[in-house]
XYZ file of C-alpha atoms in Angstrom:
249
model
C 91.668 74.764 83.368
C 93.791 74.592 79.801
C 92.480 76.145 76.660
C 93.147 75.247 73.487
C 91.965 78.578 72.072
C 94.190 80.603 74.835
C 97.279 78.175 73.593
C 96.813 79.177 69.784
C 96.701 82.802 70.738
C 99.551 82.844 72.745
C 101.345 81.076 69.498
C 100.153 83.607 67.099
C 101.555 86.320 68.983
C 105.144 85.060 69.977
C 104.765 84.302 65.796
C 104.247 88.087 64.801
C 106.493 89.262 67.409
C 109.230 87.763 65.353
C 107.759 88.889 62.088
C 107.554 85.102 60.726
C 104.480 83.869 58.930
C 102.849 80.397 59.333
C 104.690 79.472 56.295
C 107.810 80.618 57.362
C 107.334 78.979 60.855
C 105.850 75.720 59.193
C 109.416 75.457 57.045
C 111.239 75.503 60.079
C 109.907 73.441 61.477
C 109.200 70.587 58.977
C 105.278 70.723 59.152
C 102.492 71.895 57.035
C 101.519 75.498 56.839
C 97.841 73.892 57.659
C 99.233 72.461 60.822
C 100.400 75.697 62.227
C 97.191 77.194 61.029
C 95.001 74.472 63.154
C 97.244 75.216 66.645
C 96.690 78.854 66.049
C 92.844 78.776 66.000
C 92.785 76.470 68.567
C 91.746 73.180 66.458
C 93.854 70.938 67.851
C 97.344 70.954 69.521
C 101.171 70.395 68.611
C 102.500 66.992 70.233
C 105.066 67.357 72.517
C 107.965 67.094 70.096
C 106.637 70.294 67.767
C 105.789 71.857 71.203
C 109.363 71.855 72.164
C 110.535 72.934 68.772
C 108.019 75.823 69.032
C 109.736 76.811 72.163
C 113.123 76.932 70.588
C 112.183 78.741 67.550
C 110.494 81.379 69.669
C 112.864 81.622 72.418
C 110.167 80.918 74.877
C 109.606 78.093 77.430
C 106.908 75.234 77.475
C 105.577 76.551 80.604
C 104.543 80.007 78.781
C 103.018 78.593 75.950
C 100.930 76.091 77.852
C 100.278 79.027 80.900
C 97.270 78.227 82.825
C 97.778 81.074 85.328
C 95.930 84.249 84.758
C 92.729 86.025 85.626
C 91.068 82.589 83.932
C 91.555 79.908 86.414
C 90.593 79.520 89.552
C 93.064 80.868 92.534
C 93.743 79.063 95.943
C 93.074 81.845 98.364
C 93.424 79.679 101.385
C 93.295 76.069 102.630
C 91.569 74.914 105.897
C 92.345 71.333 107.319
C 89.177 69.583 108.892
C 90.834 66.025 110.304
C 92.586 65.062 107.085
C 90.518 66.961 104.542
C 91.620 70.340 102.905
C 88.910 72.606 102.350
C 90.141 74.915 99.803
C 89.085 78.616 99.629
C 89.275 79.405 95.711
C 88.601 82.393 93.610
C 87.011 81.407 90.664
C 86.591 83.843 87.272
C 83.384 84.001 85.680
C 82.446 80.749 83.867
C 80.058 79.877 80.738
C 78.392 76.760 81.413
C 76.775 74.988 78.458
C 74.680 71.867 78.253
C 71.150 70.859 79.482
C 69.725 72.901 81.947
C 65.932 72.088 83.381
C 64.034 74.520 85.307
C 61.445 74.547 88.193
C 59.490 76.957 86.452
C 58.429 74.833 83.689
C 56.749 71.998 85.668
C 53.742 72.163 88.085
C 55.367 70.929 91.011
C 58.765 69.783 92.291
C 57.916 66.242 91.878
C 57.681 66.465 88.359
C 60.914 68.896 88.152
C 62.793 65.834 90.292
C 61.532 63.174 88.232
C 62.630 65.356 84.672
C 66.297 65.614 86.302
C 65.953 61.650 87.250
C 64.529 60.433 83.920
C 66.822 62.658 81.826
C 69.198 59.820 80.113
C 72.631 59.819 79.675
C 72.334 59.139 75.729
C 70.452 62.566 75.941
C 72.926 64.028 77.651
C 75.536 62.879 75.341
C 74.010 64.353 72.381
C 73.831 67.982 73.856
C 77.205 67.734 74.876
C 78.527 66.623 71.544
C 76.740 69.981 70.468
C 79.104 72.557 72.476
C 81.272 74.772 70.808
C 85.069 75.791 72.485
C 84.659 73.433 75.414
C 87.402 74.260 77.935
C 90.319 71.574 78.708
C 90.191 69.327 80.203
C 87.047 68.290 79.196
C 84.908 67.633 82.926
C 81.332 66.810 83.224
C 79.229 69.263 85.745
C 76.097 69.074 87.374
C 74.648 72.341 88.496
C 72.321 73.072 91.091
C 70.825 76.563 90.622
C 69.071 78.369 94.162
C 68.561 74.996 95.425
C 69.021 76.713 98.596
C 66.227 79.527 97.856
C 62.638 79.446 96.533
C 61.695 75.858 95.159
C 60.015 78.206 91.909
C 63.746 79.483 91.208
C 65.392 76.136 90.771
C 67.160 74.359 88.123
C 69.381 71.603 87.508
C 72.127 71.409 84.437
C 73.906 68.439 83.152
C 76.862 70.980 81.748
C 80.660 71.724 80.687
C 82.730 74.716 80.791
C 83.028 76.761 77.394
C 84.737 79.542 75.752
C 81.951 80.920 74.679
C 78.226 82.079 74.751
C 77.236 81.155 71.221
C 75.964 77.804 71.210
C 73.694 76.038 68.581
C 70.211 75.873 69.507
C 69.198 72.807 71.696
C 72.252 74.073 74.155
C 71.461 75.980 76.910
C 74.173 78.461 78.760
C 74.265 79.306 82.297
C 76.863 82.254 83.056
C 78.462 81.709 86.544
C 79.813 85.362 87.720
C 83.154 85.775 89.655
C 82.939 84.495 92.905
C 84.577 83.207 95.843
C 84.127 79.046 96.694
C 84.506 76.338 99.235
C 86.064 73.388 97.016
C 86.719 69.710 98.679
C 87.284 66.363 97.121
C 85.470 63.368 97.752
C 88.295 61.273 99.165
C 87.977 59.122 102.089
C 88.622 61.511 104.406
C 85.710 63.645 103.425
C 83.422 60.933 103.433
C 84.781 59.952 106.935
C 83.590 63.238 107.933
C 79.669 62.226 106.835
C 80.299 58.977 108.741
C 80.892 56.983 105.396
C 83.767 54.685 103.852
C 82.894 57.168 100.380
C 80.461 59.356 99.278
C 78.984 61.145 96.087
C 79.974 64.946 95.382
C 76.489 66.218 96.259
C 76.648 64.739 99.666
C 79.104 67.226 100.581
C 77.206 70.129 100.597
C 75.267 69.757 103.568
C 78.507 69.061 105.094
C 79.965 72.379 104.154
C 76.916 74.296 104.450
C 75.741 72.841 107.827
C 79.097 72.821 109.742
C 81.879 73.848 108.101
C 80.527 77.651 106.808
C 79.528 78.409 110.509
C 82.415 77.263 112.234
C 84.531 79.219 109.809
C 82.983 82.357 108.768
C 81.261 81.572 105.121
C 78.042 82.051 104.263
C 76.310 81.631 100.949
C 76.872 84.032 98.309
C 74.320 85.908 96.842
C 75.972 86.864 93.785
C 74.319 84.175 91.380
C 76.885 82.099 91.363
C 76.238 78.205 92.261
C 76.728 74.687 93.620
C 78.659 72.544 91.210
C 79.689 68.717 91.174
C 82.551 68.458 89.211
C 83.632 65.444 88.231
C 87.393 64.052 87.806
C 86.005 60.425 85.982
C 83.750 60.008 82.889
C 82.008 57.346 85.535
C 81.135 60.200 87.951
C 82.779 58.182 90.587
C 84.849 60.951 92.297
C 85.336 64.981 92.002
C 84.936 68.406 93.697
C 82.413 69.534 95.575
C 82.304 73.840 94.643
C 79.819 75.786 97.255
C 79.885 79.536 96.180
C 80.338 81.993 99.701
C 81.344 85.184 101.096
C 83.441 85.699 104.332
C 81.242 87.116 107.271
């Protein structure tokens, strides 16, 4: 995922290599010194025109400036096709998730825990997510299922987003997801067909991955603290990817 903060650090690095000040860069581009400062601090991004000017000024490609390849992004290790569905085996680096996390240990029984999840209002979720510091771009809503395949009292459920820092405001919960191997699959028509449906929710794919795909292809659940994630690609949460943490047998 693209990070404004990483872009700013990369811009600052190439400027210093050319021994230019922010003021000199601003003059050369016809923008304010404040604009250059904001770009380097990760507060905002230059528009397409200024992005091209930066590349010309420092003799670097736009691809370099917007680089999303590296240790902080997920890497596709293998793609396994089942019918018309791509099951991607990916390696995902350590990830910081922040938002609202509800823990089963805080409730008398599982009914209370499940009711708390279902009754958590969209307004409350949005209010919490507005507090997040240094959210990773593009901003993506994630439903986090913690230990749903283990003892009930260890379970948790989170409404979270990926962020750059653990230092979050009061009222924001943080979960550190360790580096892990995942099975990643999208909720398209072909994937829904695997569970005999025309369309499906992201969470419905977890059961198929665990009970059918993993045994057939030599995977089992990861035991390193990585957890299941529903990663949505629309604000309405209609479609998205299922992420299942695994290890190879």
